[in-house]
Amino acid sequence: MKNQNGNKWWRQAALIAAVLVVYIYAVQATQINLEEPLKPRRQENLIGLIRELAHPDLFAFENETRSTNISIRMPCPEEIKGSQVTAEGRVATLAPNCATTTQDLLQLSGEGFKPNGRIVVFWHPVGSTSVRRLTDTKADAEGKFVTQFTMPDIRETADPQRIEIVEVIDRRIIGLSDTSNEALQKIVETVLMALLASTFGTLLAIPLSFIAARNLMESIKVPLAATMLAIILTPVLAGGGWILVSRLTTPLVNTDSGVLLSIKDSFLTFGFVGNFIYVLLFFLFLLLLPLLAALVGLIVAVVLGNRYGQEAMMRMSDGTARGVTAVLTFLGSAILFLLIALFISWLNVLGVSQFLPETTTGRVQMLLLPAGVVGAVGAILSLRRDPKRPFAIGFIIYTLTRGIFNAIRSIEPIMMAFVFVVWVGLGPFAGIMALTLHSLADLGKLFSEEVENIAEGPLEAITATGANFVQQISYAVIPQIFRQYIAYIFYRWDINVRMSTIIGFVGGGGIGFVLQRNINQTLYTKASVMVIAIAIVVGVLDYLSAQIRDRII
Amino acid sequence: MLRVKNLTKVYEDGTVALDNVSFEVPDGQFVAIIGLSGSGKSTLLRCINRLIEPTSGEIWWNDVKLSHISGEELRRARRKIGMIFQHFNLVDRSSVLTNVLSGRLGYVNPIASILKRFPPEDIERAYANLERVGIRDKAHNRADELSGGQRQRVGIARALMQEPELILADEPVASLDPALAHSIMRHLQQINQEDNITVLCSLHFLDLVQQYSTRAIALNKGQLVFDGRPEEIDDERFAEIYGREAERIG
Ligand SMILES: Nc1ncnc2c1ncn2[C@@H]1O[C@H](COP(=O)(O)OP(=O)(O)OP(=O)(O)O)[C@@H](O)[C@H]1O
Ligand SMILES: [Mg+2]
């Protein structure tokens, strides 16, 4: 007893020590530094930044300007001094009043200026019609200011040159600033981006969520031979469907001689509706029709494999069934292996391609033997089971789909945006693609969990009537999940708006793109407007989506 | 004719729910399945229409080997087997009519049915079956607006839509009060007698068994311990079926 206690004590002490070590190391590894933020320069920078952020460039003002001129010498004479001018109660002092190099620091201070007024300092270089902006600052509540700057360029002249101190005094708001207008336009773009991504993601996620739901898929069992027949037929029928239809549609969407492209302009005369129809048609011919053909091919392969594979199995004697199963398993697993191996070598995972021939035919030839071995192993394994017993293919499909969802979900949308920017170029379209992919995986998982949570009873009852898979879904599942799906769509829209602001940072369009540009150019009063716009929209959408969810569920 | 041969079901956790059960049911019988809770009644019924996979043994419906078919063939067999559940298993958010029509899903064009389109004669049949169980006026209510007894009638109407040759009823009246229980049992009896549909019905109360069934099959820990006429269940038999400690009530 005592011994045990002692044991515990040591273990706890060791645990505490270990945790302590982790934290001690963490402080160093994360470079926590409390001296740096205390430096005056840092503090000034911070205060300046916060002040600019607190002064968003929201409105356009009718303003009034007032100039005060002071002179500067370049280069400096022997005796360096300051100069001072006085005009209508304003006193401006420049010290020193000269510069020899672009490193020389000059300090400009003033008194008696308009309290809280904006002050911009310009230089009128000799021999140039343009003016150069040197710095800008703000007068304090007593009308005083101090600012420091260096000359961007040195123009040596005998006479002094002019420096103009312009006070900008805002009179009244005359509307929204350009920045606000841009923010408005971009936030609409962002919200629409998120809307499209959520819509596409949802449309794709709904059918996939059913095959990623364990309770629906687990009961799908067919004889192994039927499964293998479907696997053999799939590349032929689905691939064939895709190739056939895309052959037919390429003349329409070809980028240099496409029929659709040549009549694009006549579409565009109808404005954005025309553009919408054009995009829709392009999408239809480029992707949707070939995809549908592939899907039909897949379904036909599955149905044929399922129906005929199964009926044949039932009619055959046990011995024949075993033989047929072995042959089909051999072919099926060899083909599957070949397809996967070709895909991996195309992706060049871990640089495998360097060990393989260049051409596809070469690769197929080389992979034929390994494929044969895999097929043989599959066939031998298949001999060990009763060929007529159903094989749990549904569970395998469920596991794969779920796995893919989880893998995609774990990739940050910003990474996906990087990839899509490379493919479709900078702009909101890349953002939409990235968000669609992420929404698809995320909603697919959420939806399928929702399907798994339905009451089993009705599904059981509908299954017992002899309904097929799709009928089971539309009669027993959809009525039970409909509301939750709608709620999730709004929830996802809300998330997509947040994410699209981040995605803009890597060029995925939307307001994030502008925000990033403003930050890079240190235009913090503009950045502040973007931040406010994002906050408002996110807040509103958050509220709305919560409301809608409450209403629906 | 239903034939069950050496049927065994072992669940994944090792529970032996059915242990080498064999029996035959000629057409038109009303068979009560009795036994303690956990004796395997539900498992037996669900193995017949393959909502549960049997572990071994055979089940035949006429010349169809129910225990070994799958896919399309299984669906074709299932549509001739109606099922009625203790908890009704209606789709709560759908209308009564839709629930009843769903009994036709094994017959109708799959694409039309997904769009909720049914042939007019099926819709007529649905109304007729609702009429038969006495709730035609509830056709357009949502299923969850009905009382328990009414919900079970919807369940019966749904099974009738299948034009079944066999009805499996898993404790159809266990969630209902005694008066309603008798009314539901009478419906089943009527279906059995008028339409000559074989009924397999698990029941908890012996008085119901003796009043409505023509034959009783008893399970105890997954084994068939009695197969005979309900009247034959005397105190001795009762103790064998339900265990020595059990006391006969009702
Ligand atoms: N899915 C399952 N997994 C594991 N064991 C199960 C499962 N379903 C049922 N069983 C077990 O199998 C046995 C038989 O269950 P079954 O539901 O068939 O009994 P029952 O006679 O219908 O009981 P009740 O009268 O309570 O409905 C029980 O011991 C039960 O715990
Ligand atoms: Mg039960």
Tab-separated table of C-alpha atoms and ligand atoms in Angstrom, chain B residues 11 13 15 17 36-43 171 204, ligand 1:
chain	number	residue	atom	x	y	z
B	11	TYR	CA	-24.492	-11.409	-33.658
B	13	ASP	CA	-20.731	-9.608	-30.231
B	15	THR	CA	-24.828	-13.421	-28.876
B	17	ALA	CA	-29.961	-15.094	-31.008
B	36	LEU	CA	-39.407	-14.100	-23.356
B	37	SER	CA	-37.875	-10.794	-24.161
B	38	GLY	CA	-34.543	-11.478	-25.821
B	39	SER	CA	-35.522	-14.968	-26.926
B	40	GLY	CA	-34.968	-14.104	-30.593
B	41	LYS	CA	-38.445	-13.325	-31.951
B	42	SER	CA	-37.470	-10.126	-33.718
B	43	THR	CA	-34.302	-11.701	-35.020
B	171	GLU	CA	-45.130	-7.180	-31.696
B	204	HIS	CA	-46.337	-11.033	-25.681
C	1	LIG	N1	-27.794	-5.888	-33.152
C	1	LIG	C1	-27.571	-6.756	-32.150
C	1	LIG	N2	-26.310	-7.011	-31.762
C	1	LIG	C2	-26.067	-7.883	-30.762
C	1	LIG	N3	-27.002	-8.554	-30.120
C	1	LIG	C3	-28.287	-8.363	-30.463
C	1	LIG	C4	-28.625	-7.444	-31.501
C	1	LIG	N4	-29.985	-7.451	-31.620
C	1	LIG	C5	-30.433	-8.321	-30.716
C	1	LIG	N5	-29.431	-8.886	-30.030
C	1	LIG	C6	-29.530	-9.894	-28.974
C	1	LIG	O1	-30.112	-11.047	-29.551
C	1	LIG	C7	-31.009	-11.651	-28.664
C	1	LIG	C8	-32.375	-11.770	-29.310
C	1	LIG	O2	-32.887	-10.484	-29.536
C	1	LIG	P1	-34.310	-10.216	-30.193
C	1	LIG	O3	-34.432	-8.740	-30.375
C	1	LIG	O4	-34.448	-11.054	-31.372
C	1	LIG	O5	-35.283	-10.713	-29.055
C	1	LIG	P2	-36.859	-10.573	-28.947
C	1	LIG	O6	-37.362	-11.918	-28.649
C	1	LIG	O7	-37.399	-9.857	-30.110
C	1	LIG	O8	-36.998	-9.664	-27.647
C	1	LIG	P3	-38.112	-8.573	-27.306
C	1	LIG	O9	-39.315	-9.344	-26.877
C	1	LIG	O10	-37.499	-7.811	-26.165
C	1	LIG	O11	-38.324	-7.761	-28.511
C	1	LIG	C9	-31.022	-10.800	-27.419
C	1	LIG	O12	-30.160	-11.386	-26.475
C	1	LIG	C10	-30.458	-9.484	-27.869
C	1	LIG	O13	-29.772	-8.854	-26.843
